[in-house]
Amino acid sequence: MADILVVGEILEGDLRKNTLSAVAFAKEVAEATSGAFDILMVGDGADQAAETAAKYGARKVLKAQIDGGYVAEKHAATVAEAAKSGGYGIVTSAAGTTGKDLMPRVAAKLEAGVASDIASVEVNGDEIVYRRPMYAGNIFGYCTVSTDVQVVTVRQTEFEGAEEAGGASPIEAVEVASDPAADKVEFVGLEMQKSERPDLTEAEVVVSGGRALKSSENFENVLEPLVDALGAAMGASRAACDAGYVPNDLQVGQTGKVVAPKLYVAVGISGAIQHLAGMKGSKTIVAINKDKEAPIAQVADYFLVADLFDAVPEMTDAVKKAKG
Amino acid sequence: MKILVPVKRVADPDNANKMKVSPDGTGVTSEGLEWKVNPFDEYAVEAALRLNEKGGSGETLGETVVVSLGPNDVQQTLRQPLAMGADKGVLIDAEDETLDSVLVAKALKAVVDKEQPDLVLMGKQAVDGDSNTAGQMLAEMLGWPMATFAMSIEAVDDGKALKVGREVDTGVLTLKLTLPAVVTVDLRIVTPQAVKNGVTPDDHAYNEGARYASLKGIMKAKKKPIDQMSLADLGVEGAPAVQYSKFELPPARSGSVTYVESVDELVQKLQTDAKVL
Ligand SMILES: Cc1cc2nc3c(=O)[nH]c(=O)nc-3n(C[C@H](O)[C@H](O)[C@H](O)COP(=O)(O)OP(=O)(O)OC[C@H]3O[C@@H](n4cnc5c(N)ncnc54)[C@H](O)[C@@H]3O)c2cc1C
Ligand SMILES: Nc1ncnc2c1ncn2[C@@H]1O[C@H](COP(=O)(O)O)[C@@H](O)[C@H]1O
């Protein structure tokens, strides 16, 4: 079986943590096929990111420094060339917005099919079967990819990030390949949303607010104290993001972020199919809603029928007390 | 400008939890569910119409062509964007099960070669397969620049380039693309001020969401042309690279919902039963 190339992501000059889910996937397949996996870091900050990536047990780490912000057209050719010259059978990344943007473009260069956003993998002899959510997580499909190279993006919540392996993989520089398409696109800027709270996709506790919060002031004054009392990350429904109560990057759902914390608290969220798709993998789900029939009940473990404007401040106090 | 908008029909996404798996597990059926235009493609149609009109005046500035791959009754699906205001349809005969993103992208490339649009505007993902791959593959096959997850589009340089705001994990990433290009749209592309074409007055605010077809639009759409062709006509052949062997419903969540009477009871249960506090 051919080897696996993990395409890492760089965030603020270092390895982005979601890469470790793709590493976990690569390790699993490499062990089952007696193959090896390497990690490739392409972009601004590749040197530092490669140093970090070297801690996770790869046979080797490849790197290519490309200045400036991330642009798929600037990275795809370098990734595709590295994949070709290494003869990899699987090229993989985490299924964040960068992986989803870049990898199909790389796949087209490699004439490869893509299994995107996979939830698990099974190796049966020569065959690798990917299990992936479809129809907003209401169906799981099992698929194979018949092209010589298989491109795979990995759902972060379904593959627990790889642990450091001890030691350091050797690091090699690879050449930056040019691409005519790169001349037709210019990186203008990245407006980052910063928060002191834990990252939504990595947090152990997530508290999300919906349309019922009614304003950004209420998010701040009513919901955020509970978020902080629980040491949680804050999320939101599409309705709350669309209304401008909170930034868009807090959206949880089929087309937003997928989360699977130990505890998910949905406050004033009805539980539309598209929202459930992003959070029903959570271990314990709590709903606070005026309407006991709200569809969120289909996935909730605990449901408090109450007006959130009474219940949330009360819960904030109770949590503070409980945590001492 | 001339804009090509690929649209896929999908089983009613608001009832996706009613999808069924065939008894032998090898297929899925959407029996009883209505066909809808993939919502992200509907948003792409809306964005294309906003780019191609002087907002508020009814004046049209460019041509909008919609294209779909699917069985013959996809004609019905194509009538909706035509009724919203698109000018022409292209229907490529194919069964959904015989397609994957690679074949879709190859077919769309062949249509682009014929139609020569300045822009391909499409959904970021079809909400049945949830792949989010066809647009990126198409861009690469064409050698065109792309912007995925678009939440805003602004025509600049006399309409020769687009500034596109992309909704990414960490915030908003802005790119400038020289046309021709591929743009795949995200939800927020249909907010009132998301699309600026340089002609529509700056203070013009659209209604949130995709426009409804007017009765007049629906009547007109009946007469708009839909070109039909086969994959073979476009020189596209082959089996899908991604093959599904089995489907299943997701595992049910263990246990059913417990209604609690008070905040105190909730917090106590989270501590002692769920042990998450
Ligand atoms: C293509 C597409 C993609 C989508 N993707 C996503 C996605 O990724 N994520 C997402 O979240 N949505 C998504 N949606 C939108 C989704 O369909 C719903 O419209 C949205 O999730 C509703 O948000 P909500 O629950 O906050 O609002 P609502 O549905 O309006 O629910 C508000 C809830 O608050 C309750 N409530 C009201 N007042 C109070 C109060 N005082 N106290 C307690 N409870 C109260 C109500 O009973 C109700 O249940 C998508 C839609 C489409 C078409
Ligand atoms: N059968 C199809 N016909 C027309 N367009 C399609 C088809 N399948 C996918 N697309 C387009 O490709 C986009 C991405 O689809 P996907 O990669 O399948 O998630 C969709 O939003 C459509 O615009």
Short mmCIF file of C-alpha atoms and ligand atoms in Angstrom, two decimals, chain B residues 6-8 38 40-41 67-70 96 99 101 104 108 122-126 130-135, ligand 2:
data_model
loop_
_atom_site.label_atom_id
_atom_site.label_comp_id
_atom_site.label_asym_id
_atom_site.label_seq_id
_atom_site.Cartn_x
_atom_site.Cartn_y
_atom_site.Cartn_z
CA PRO B 6 -24.74 25.36 -11.92
CA VAL B 7 -27.75 24.22 -9.93
CA LYS B 8 -28.43 20.81 -8.48
CA ASN B 38 -29.97 23.13 -3.61
CA PHE B 40 -26.66 27.30 -1.92
CA ASP B 41 -27.29 27.20 -5.67
CA VAL B 67 -27.05 24.52 -15.90
CA SER B 68 -27.96 21.26 -14.23
CA LEU B 69 -26.92 17.65 -14.53
CA GLY B 70 -29.67 15.20 -13.74
CA ASP B 96 -27.45 11.14 -9.92
CA LEU B 99 -22.05 11.19 -11.05
CA SER B 101 -17.74 15.81 -8.32
CA VAL B 104 -19.73 17.11 -12.64
CA LEU B 108 -19.32 21.94 -16.30
CA MET B 122 -22.26 28.23 -7.70
CA GLY B 123 -23.13 26.86 -4.31
CA LYS B 124 -20.30 25.90 -1.97
CA GLN B 125 -21.89 22.51 -1.46
CA ALA B 126 -24.80 20.38 -2.52
CA ASP B 130 -22.33 17.55 1.45
CA SER B 131 -19.07 17.22 -0.50
CA ASN B 132 -18.06 20.82 -1.16
CA THR B 133 -15.66 19.87 -3.97
CA ALA B 134 -17.10 20.43 -7.49
CA GLY B 135 -16.40 24.19 -7.69
N1 LIG C 2 -25.69 17.48 -10.68
C1 LIG C 2 -25.30 18.76 -10.64
N2 LIG C 2 -25.78 19.67 -11.52
C2 LIG C 2 -25.42 20.96 -11.47
N3 LIG C 2 -24.56 21.44 -10.58
C3 LIG C 2 -24.03 20.60 -9.67
C4 LIG C 2 -24.37 19.22 -9.65
N4 LIG C 2 -23.70 18.65 -8.63
C5 LIG C 2 -22.97 19.64 -8.03
N5 LIG C 2 -23.17 20.81 -8.66
C6 LIG C 2 -22.62 22.14 -8.31
O1 LIG C 2 -21.47 21.99 -7.52
C7 LIG C 2 -21.66 22.62 -6.24
C8 LIG C 2 -20.90 21.85 -5.20
O2 LIG C 2 -21.39 20.53 -5.14
P1 LIG C 2 -20.70 19.38 -4.28
O3 LIG C 2 -19.25 19.42 -4.57
O4 LIG C 2 -21.37 18.13 -4.76
O5 LIG C 2 -21.01 19.66 -2.84
C9 LIG C 2 -23.17 22.66 -6.07
O6 LIG C 2 -23.55 23.69 -5.18
C10 LIG C 2 -23.63 22.92 -7.50
O7 LIG C 2 -23.51 24.27 -7.84
#
